[in-house]
Short mmCIF file of C-alpha atoms in Angstrom, two decimals:
data_model
loop_
_atom_site.label_atom_id
_atom_site.label_comp_id
_atom_site.label_asym_id
_atom_site.label_seq_id
_atom_site.Cartn_x
_atom_site.Cartn_y
_atom_site.Cartn_z
CA UNK A 1 113.56 80.59 85.65
CA UNK A 2 115.26 80.35 89.04
CA UNK A 3 115.10 83.81 90.58
CA UNK A 4 112.18 85.97 91.69
CA UNK A 5 113.16 89.03 89.64
CA UNK A 6 112.92 86.96 86.47
CA UNK A 7 109.16 86.74 87.02
CA UNK A 8 108.88 90.50 86.39
CA UNK A 9 111.14 90.57 83.30
CA UNK A 10 109.71 93.34 81.05
CA UNK A 11 110.83 91.62 77.83
CA UNK A 12 108.95 88.43 78.72
CA UNK A 13 106.00 90.52 79.91
CA UNK A 14 105.88 92.27 76.54
CA UNK A 15 105.72 88.92 74.77
CA UNK A 16 102.84 87.76 76.95
CA UNK A 17 100.97 91.03 76.43
CA UNK A 18 101.47 90.68 72.66
CA UNK A 19 100.08 87.15 72.75
CA UNK A 20 97.08 88.24 74.83
CA UNK A 21 96.34 91.08 72.39
CA UNK A 22 96.76 88.80 69.38
CA UNK A 23 94.15 86.33 70.63
CA UNK A 24 91.58 88.76 72.06
CA UNK A 25 88.68 89.47 69.70
CA UNK A 26 85.95 90.58 72.10
CA UNK A 27 85.40 91.92 75.66
CA UNK A 28 85.91 89.51 78.55
CA UNK A 29 85.55 89.85 82.32
CA UNK A 30 87.56 87.59 84.61
CA UNK A 31 87.95 87.62 88.38
CA UNK A 32 91.18 87.19 90.28
CA UNK A 33 90.16 85.50 93.51
CA UNK A 34 93.19 86.37 95.64
CA UNK A 35 93.92 89.76 97.18
CA UNK A 36 97.64 89.13 96.72
CA UNK A 37 97.01 88.87 92.99
CA UNK A 38 94.98 92.10 93.10
CA UNK A 39 97.89 93.97 94.70
CA UNK A 40 100.32 92.61 92.11
CA UNK A 41 97.97 93.58 89.28
CA UNK A 42 97.51 97.15 90.53
CA UNK A 43 101.13 97.61 91.60
CA UNK A 44 102.49 96.61 88.19
CA UNK A 45 99.73 98.25 86.15
CA UNK A 46 98.77 94.99 84.45
CA UNK A 47 95.10 95.94 84.13
CA UNK A 48 96.05 99.20 82.38
CA UNK A 49 97.85 97.38 79.56
CA UNK A 50 95.32 94.69 78.75
CA UNK A 51 93.34 94.96 75.49
CA UNK A 52 90.36 97.28 75.62
CA UNK A 53 87.34 95.45 76.99
CA UNK A 54 89.31 92.87 79.00
CA UNK A 55 88.40 93.56 82.61
CA UNK A 56 89.89 92.19 85.79
CA UNK A 57 87.23 92.04 88.50
CA UNK A 58 88.66 92.05 92.01
CA UNK A 59 87.19 89.19 94.05
CA UNK A 60 86.67 88.50 97.77
CA UNK A 61 90.16 87.01 98.15
CA UNK A 62 91.24 88.99 101.20
CA UNK A 63 90.73 86.93 104.38
CA UNK A 64 90.90 89.99 106.64
CA UNK A 65 88.29 91.74 104.53
CA UNK A 66 85.73 88.94 104.53
CA UNK A 67 85.95 88.24 108.27
CA UNK A 68 82.38 89.05 109.36
CA UNK A 69 81.69 92.04 111.57
CA UNK A 70 80.12 89.79 114.19
CA UNK A 71 83.39 87.87 114.58
CA UNK A 72 85.36 91.14 114.84
CA UNK A 73 83.03 92.28 117.60
CA UNK A 74 83.43 88.93 119.36
CA UNK A 75 87.20 89.38 119.17
CA UNK A 76 86.85 92.84 120.72
CA UNK A 77 84.68 91.46 123.52
CA UNK A 78 87.09 88.62 124.32
CA UNK A 79 90.17 90.83 124.10
CA UNK A 80 88.64 93.28 126.58
CA UNK A 81 88.53 90.69 129.37
CA UNK A 82 91.24 91.17 132.02
CA UNK A 83 92.20 87.49 132.18
CA UNK A 84 92.86 87.29 128.41
CA UNK A 85 96.00 87.73 126.34
CA UNK A 86 94.64 88.25 122.84
CA UNK A 87 97.06 87.38 120.01
CA UNK A 88 96.62 88.27 116.36
CA UNK A 89 98.44 89.00 113.16
CA UNK A 90 99.04 92.73 112.82
CA UNK A 91 96.65 93.45 109.96
CA UNK A 92 93.64 92.55 112.11
CA UNK A 93 94.28 95.24 114.72
CA UNK A 94 92.91 98.13 112.67
CA UNK A 95 89.93 96.31 111.15
CA UNK A 96 86.89 98.26 112.35
CA UNK A 97 84.22 96.59 114.40
CA UNK A 98 80.93 98.24 115.34
CA UNK A 99 82.60 101.34 116.72
CA UNK A 100 86.17 100.40 117.67
CA UNK A 101 89.06 98.13 116.72
CA UNK A 102 91.70 96.04 118.50
CA UNK A 103 94.08 99.02 118.63
CA UNK A 104 91.46 100.95 120.59
CA UNK A 105 90.91 97.99 122.92
CA UNK A 106 94.67 97.76 123.45
CA UNK A 107 94.94 101.49 124.18
CA UNK A 108 92.19 101.04 126.78
CA UNK A 109 94.44 98.63 128.66
CA UNK A 110 93.71 95.21 127.17
CA UNK A 111 96.61 92.80 126.61
CA UNK A 112 96.57 92.59 122.82
CA UNK A 113 99.73 91.27 121.18
CA UNK A 114 100.88 91.01 117.58
CA UNK A 115 102.40 87.62 116.76
CA UNK A 116 103.87 86.18 113.58
CA UNK A 117 102.73 82.59 114.03
CA UNK A 118 100.00 80.80 115.98
CA UNK A 119 102.82 78.87 117.66
CA UNK A 120 103.97 82.19 119.17
CA UNK A 121 100.59 82.40 120.87
CA UNK A 122 100.92 78.82 122.11
CA UNK A 123 104.33 79.70 123.56
CA UNK A 124 102.77 82.65 125.40
CA UNK A 125 100.16 80.29 126.83
CA UNK A 126 102.87 77.92 128.12
CA UNK A 127 104.75 80.82 129.70
CA UNK A 128 101.62 82.32 131.30
CA UNK A 129 99.59 79.42 132.76
CA UNK A 130 97.50 81.84 134.85
CA UNK A 131 96.21 83.72 131.77
CA UNK A 132 93.80 82.72 129.00
CA UNK A 133 95.58 83.09 125.64
CA UNK A 134 93.43 83.44 122.53
CA UNK A 135 94.69 83.42 118.95
CA UNK A 136 92.58 85.03 116.22
CA UNK A 137 92.57 82.36 113.50
CA UNK A 138 91.43 83.82 110.18
CA UNK A 139 92.15 83.10 106.56
CA UNK A 140 91.62 80.78 103.63
CA UNK A 141 92.93 77.27 103.13
CA UNK A 142 96.50 78.59 103.29
CA UNK A 143 96.53 79.68 106.94
CA UNK A 144 94.14 77.02 108.22
CA UNK A 145 96.72 74.15 108.41
CA UNK A 146 99.17 75.93 110.78
CA UNK A 147 96.28 77.02 112.97
CA UNK A 148 94.99 73.45 113.01
CA UNK A 149 98.45 72.18 113.88
CA UNK A 150 98.66 74.63 116.80
CA UNK A 151 95.40 73.37 118.28
CA UNK A 152 96.60 69.81 117.74
CA UNK A 153 99.82 70.62 119.60
CA UNK A 154 97.93 72.34 122.44
CA UNK A 155 95.84 69.22 122.98
CA UNK A 156 98.83 66.90 122.67
CA UNK A 157 100.85 68.94 125.22
CA UNK A 158 97.91 69.38 127.57
CA UNK A 159 97.93 73.19 127.36
CA UNK A 160 94.46 74.12 128.58
CA UNK A 161 94.73 77.92 128.70
CA UNK A 162 94.93 78.29 124.91
CA UNK A 163 92.01 78.73 122.52
CA UNK A 164 91.32 79.73 118.94
CA UNK A 165 88.79 82.26 117.70
CA UNK A 166 88.04 80.73 114.31
CA UNK A 167 87.00 82.55 111.15
CA UNK A 168 88.36 80.35 108.37
CA UNK A 169 86.75 80.38 104.93
CA UNK A 170 86.95 78.18 101.83
CA UNK A 171 87.36 79.44 98.26
CA UNK A 172 85.35 76.96 96.09
CA UNK A 173 81.97 77.70 97.77
CA UNK A 174 82.65 81.42 97.31
CA UNK A 175 83.21 80.91 93.57
CA UNK A 176 79.93 79.02 93.43
CA UNK A 177 78.14 81.85 95.28
CA UNK A 178 79.59 84.46 92.94
CA UNK A 179 78.44 82.57 89.86
CA UNK A 180 74.90 82.13 91.18
CA UNK A 181 74.50 85.83 92.01
CA UNK A 182 72.01 87.65 89.74
CA UNK A 183 74.53 90.50 89.35
CA UNK A 184 77.39 88.24 88.25
CA UNK A 185 79.46 89.43 85.27
CA UNK A 186 82.34 87.00 85.77
CA UNK A 187 83.20 84.81 82.77
CA UNK A 188 86.37 83.17 84.13
CA UNK A 189 88.50 82.89 87.26
CA UNK A 190 92.17 83.23 88.09
CA UNK A 191 92.32 80.82 91.03
CA UNK A 192 94.62 81.46 93.99
CA UNK A 193 97.83 79.48 93.67
CA UNK A 194 98.60 79.28 97.39
CA UNK A 195 95.15 77.84 98.17
CA UNK A 196 95.67 75.15 95.55
CA UNK A 197 99.14 74.43 96.93
CA UNK A 198 97.36 73.16 100.04
CA UNK A 199 94.09 71.79 98.66
CA UNK A 200 95.00 70.84 95.10
CA UNK A 201 92.59 71.36 92.22
CA UNK A 202 90.07 68.55 92.67
CA UNK A 203 87.20 70.84 93.74
CA UNK A 204 87.39 73.04 90.64
CA UNK A 205 86.51 70.85 87.63
CA UNK A 206 82.92 70.44 88.81
CA UNK A 207 82.58 74.21 89.23
CA UNK A 208 84.08 74.90 85.83
CA UNK A 209 81.73 72.43 84.17
CA UNK A 210 78.58 73.47 86.02
CA UNK A 211 79.05 77.20 85.48
CA UNK A 212 80.78 76.92 82.10
CA UNK A 213 83.73 79.07 83.17
CA UNK A 214 87.48 78.57 82.72
CA UNK A 215 89.41 78.36 86.01
CA UNK A 216 93.16 78.90 85.71
CA UNK A 217 95.32 78.40 88.80
CA UNK A 218 97.67 81.37 88.89
CA UNK A 219 100.66 82.63 90.88
CA UNK A 220 101.40 86.13 92.14
CA UNK A 221 104.31 87.60 90.21
CA UNK A 222 103.64 89.70 87.07
CA UNK A 223 104.55 86.92 84.63
CA UNK A 224 102.50 84.41 86.63
CA UNK A 225 99.44 86.61 86.33
CA UNK A 226 99.99 87.39 82.66
CA UNK A 227 100.34 83.70 81.86
CA UNK A 228 97.13 83.03 83.77
CA UNK A 229 95.34 85.75 81.81
CA UNK A 230 96.76 84.45 78.53
CA UNK A 231 95.52 80.92 79.17
CA UNK A 232 92.13 82.23 80.29
CA UNK A 233 91.71 84.33 77.13
CA UNK A 234 92.59 81.34 74.95
CA UNK A 235 89.88 79.26 76.64
CA UNK A 236 87.28 82.02 76.45
CA UNK A 237 87.95 82.67 72.76
CA UNK A 238 87.60 78.94 72.00
CA UNK A 239 84.46 78.51 74.11
CA UNK A 240 86.19 76.13 76.53
CA UNK A 241 85.77 75.85 80.29
CA UNK A 242 88.55 73.75 81.79
CA UNK A 243 90.72 73.86 84.90
CA UNK A 244 94.33 74.66 84.04
CA UNK A 245 97.35 74.82 86.31
CA UNK A 246 99.52 77.80 85.32
CA UNK A 247 101.46 77.60 88.60
CA UNK A 248 103.06 74.13 88.39
CA UNK A 249 106.19 75.08 90.32
CA UNK A 250 104.05 75.24 93.48
CA UNK A 251 100.75 73.45 92.78
CA UNK A 252 100.18 69.73 92.36
CA UNK A 253 96.80 68.24 91.52
CA UNK A 254 96.45 66.57 94.92
CA UNK A 255 97.86 69.51 96.91
CA UNK A 256 99.35 68.66 100.30
CA UNK A 257 97.82 65.45 101.68
CA UNK A 258 99.47 66.00 105.08
CA UNK A 259 97.94 69.48 105.45
CA UNK A 260 94.55 68.18 104.32
CA UNK A 261 94.70 65.36 106.88
CA UNK A 262 95.42 67.86 109.65
CA UNK A 263 92.48 70.02 108.55
CA UNK A 264 90.15 67.01 108.47
CA UNK A 265 91.18 66.04 112.01
CA UNK A 266 90.95 69.46 113.70
CA UNK A 267 88.21 71.21 111.71
CA UNK A 268 84.82 70.43 110.25
CA UNK A 269 83.08 72.24 107.39
CA UNK A 270 80.36 74.70 108.38
CA UNK A 271 78.28 77.51 106.90
CA UNK A 272 80.09 80.82 107.24
CA UNK A 273 79.08 84.46 106.83
CA UNK A 274 81.38 86.61 104.67
CA UNK A 275 81.58 90.30 105.43
CA UNK A 276 79.92 92.29 102.68
CA UNK A 277 78.54 89.15 101.03
CA UNK A 278 76.47 87.23 103.55
CA UNK A 279 76.07 83.58 104.46
CA UNK A 280 77.62 81.05 102.07
CA UNK A 281 76.78 77.39 102.78
CA UNK A 282 79.70 75.06 103.58
CA UNK A 283 82.16 77.91 103.04
CA UNK A 284 84.01 77.79 106.35
CA UNK A 285 85.57 75.69 109.06
CA UNK A 286 85.02 75.40 112.77
CA UNK A 287 86.74 73.24 115.35
CA UNK A 288 85.51 69.65 115.33
CA UNK A 289 83.91 68.15 118.47
CA UNK A 290 87.23 66.47 119.29
CA UNK A 291 88.80 69.93 119.77
CA UNK A 292 85.75 71.96 120.79
CA UNK A 293 87.28 72.79 124.19
CA UNK A 294 89.78 74.99 122.33
CA UNK A 295 87.04 77.05 120.67
CA UNK A 296 87.20 80.60 122.09
CA UNK A 297 83.57 81.33 121.20
CA UNK A 298 82.52 78.26 123.17
CA UNK A 299 84.92 78.91 126.04
CA UNK A 300 83.94 82.54 126.58
CA UNK A 301 80.24 82.18 125.65
CA UNK A 302 80.31 85.28 123.46
CA UNK A 303 76.68 85.94 122.59
CA UNK A 304 74.29 88.85 122.13
CA UNK A 305 76.62 90.76 119.79
CA UNK A 306 74.83 93.68 118.13
CA UNK A 307 76.69 94.60 114.94
CA UNK A 308 76.42 97.81 112.95
CA UNK A 309 78.18 98.36 109.61
CA UNK A 310 79.25 101.77 108.35
CA UNK A 311 76.46 103.43 106.37
CA UNK A 312 78.86 105.11 103.93
CA UNK A 313 81.40 102.31 103.32
CA UNK A 314 80.85 100.31 100.11
CA UNK A 315 83.45 97.63 100.80
CA UNK A 316 80.80 94.93 100.47
CA UNK A 317 80.25 95.91 96.83
CA UNK A 318 84.02 95.99 96.29
CA UNK A 319 84.32 92.46 97.70
CA UNK A 320 81.60 91.23 95.34
CA UNK A 321 83.32 92.83 92.36
CA UNK A 322 80.35 95.12 91.72
CA UNK A 323 82.39 98.33 91.94
CA UNK A 324 86.03 99.35 91.87
CA UNK A 325 87.43 101.05 95.02
CA UNK A 326 87.63 104.52 93.46
CA UNK A 327 83.88 104.41 92.77
CA UNK A 328 83.16 104.71 96.50
CA UNK A 329 82.66 108.36 97.48
CA UNK A 330 84.57 107.84 100.74
CA UNK A 331 87.67 106.38 99.04
CA UNK A 332 90.80 108.38 99.81
CA UNK A 333 88.77 111.04 101.60
CA UNK A 334 86.99 109.95 104.78
CA UNK A 335 88.37 106.43 104.28
CA UNK A 336 92.17 105.97 104.29
CA UNK A 337 94.50 103.27 105.66
CA UNK A 338 95.00 105.32 108.85
CA UNK A 339 91.28 105.92 109.28
CA UNK A 340 89.53 103.06 107.48
CA UNK A 341 85.79 102.69 107.23
CA UNK A 342 86.03 99.12 105.95
CA UNK A 343 88.40 96.18 106.04
CA UNK A 344 89.26 96.47 102.33
CA UNK A 345 91.22 99.65 103.16
CA UNK A 346 93.02 98.01 106.10
CA UNK A 347 94.38 94.72 104.89
CA UNK A 348 97.62 94.27 102.99
CA UNK A 349 95.50 92.25 100.53
CA UNK A 350 92.49 94.57 100.36
CA UNK A 351 91.53 96.04 96.99
CA UNK A 352 90.93 99.53 98.42
CA UNK A 353 94.37 99.50 100.05
CA UNK A 354 95.92 98.48 96.71
CA UNK A 355 94.27 101.37 94.85
CA UNK A 356 95.23 103.83 97.58
CA UNK A 357 98.82 102.62 97.87
CA UNK A 358 99.72 102.25 94.21
CA UNK A 359 97.48 104.76 92.40
CA UNK A 360 95.54 107.00 94.76
CA UNK A 361 93.27 107.83 91.82
CA UNK A 362 89.64 108.73 91.71
CA UNK A 363 89.45 107.68 88.06
CA UNK A 364 91.23 104.72 86.46
CA UNK A 365 93.57 106.83 84.30
CA UNK A 366 97.06 105.65 83.42
CA UNK A 367 99.79 107.76 85.02
CA UNK A 368 101.95 109.78 82.67
CA UNK A 369 105.68 109.26 82.29
CA UNK A 370 108.09 112.21 82.59
CA UNK A 371 107.80 112.73 78.82
CA UNK A 372 104.03 113.01 79.03
CA UNK A 373 103.32 109.78 77.16
CA UNK A 374 101.43 106.73 78.36
CA UNK A 375 103.59 104.17 80.19
CA UNK A 376 105.03 101.25 78.27
CA UNK A 377 104.89 97.63 79.34
CA UNK A 378 108.45 97.85 80.63
CA UNK A 379 107.72 100.97 82.69
CA UNK A 380 104.54 99.55 84.19
CA UNK A 381 105.90 96.13 85.10
CA UNK A 382 108.94 97.70 86.77
CA UNK A 383 106.89 99.99 89.06
#
C-alpha cells in the first residue's frame, strides 16, 4: 500500500476482524502504550468490534499527561519571571498545575509563546539576547532527539540565553513498572511504533521474556492497529511471548543510530516521576553534565514547589489502565477540554480527550446507525 487512506480500507479491516475473531477462544487484555493509538482506536471504533472479552487497556502513552505536576508548577514559576520568554508546544498551555496553567500565566502578563519546534525557541533566543528563553522539553523517545539537537546547537553556536526545562520519559521502564504492579491485568502490549523508529526494538525482548508477555510494535492507522491486535492474539492463543514488528515500513531493529548518538551525548538516564503513577527508576532523561548549563531547573534554581493534585480527578487511574475515562464521575461534567481537571482531558493524545471527542458517552455503548442497527465494520472504520 502506498497511500494513507488505504490503511483505513473497510474491506481489508473486515478481513482482519474476521481473522481476529476466528483465532480468539478466550478473553484477553492487551495495552496500547501510545496515546496516538488510543485516539485511533476510539475514533474508528476498533474496540467496539473486537470479540467479546478482548479488552484494550489504555496505557500511559501520552507525554503531556504523564508530565509530573511538580514540573508543571516549575514551568509556571519560570514562565512568570519578567526576564523569561517561555516557549512550549500548544497542548501544554492548558495542562493544570496546582491552581493555574500557562494560559493563566500568559493572561497575567507573562511572555508565553507557542512554537512548533524547539529550533523556533532557539531562534527567539538569538533574536532576543537580552531575554532568557526557555523551551519546555517533554515527551517520549520521539521528541527527545530534536530537543537534544537544539541544546547541541545552542552550545555549538554559543547561545547562552537559551535553556531547556526537561521532562522526557522512556517507555520500556514504564512497561516494566506496569507489569510489576499488583493491580496489573495486562497480558500483552501494542508497542508504540514511533518510539521504536528512534530506539529500535532491542530493549523489548528481555521484557517480553521476563514478564511472559507478547510485545507487538504497532503503527497508528486502523489497519496497523488491527494487524498488531491480530498478531498479539495469535501469540496469546499459542502461549508465546515474543517481540514482533508489525510496523516494518517505519521501524528497523536498530532504530536510528544517529538519533541515539545525539541522545547519548546530550542526555543521561535518570529516575523520573510520572504524573498519576509515581517514580519509575531509570525512566527519564536529564541533561548530561556536559550540557548542564542549559538546564532551566539548574539555571533558575526552582525549588520549594508545593504541589496539590485535584481531589476529584481520576486521571492517574486512567493512566494506569485501572479505569476507563467514562468511569470517572467528573468526566464530561465538571471536567471537559475547556475546563480540564487533569492532563488526560487536555492533550491531543489523552484518553479522556479521546472519549470526549469521539464518543462523549458515560457508558461504553455502540452508537446506533440511522437505521437503528449496530454499526458495521465499514461504518466504524470510516468514522
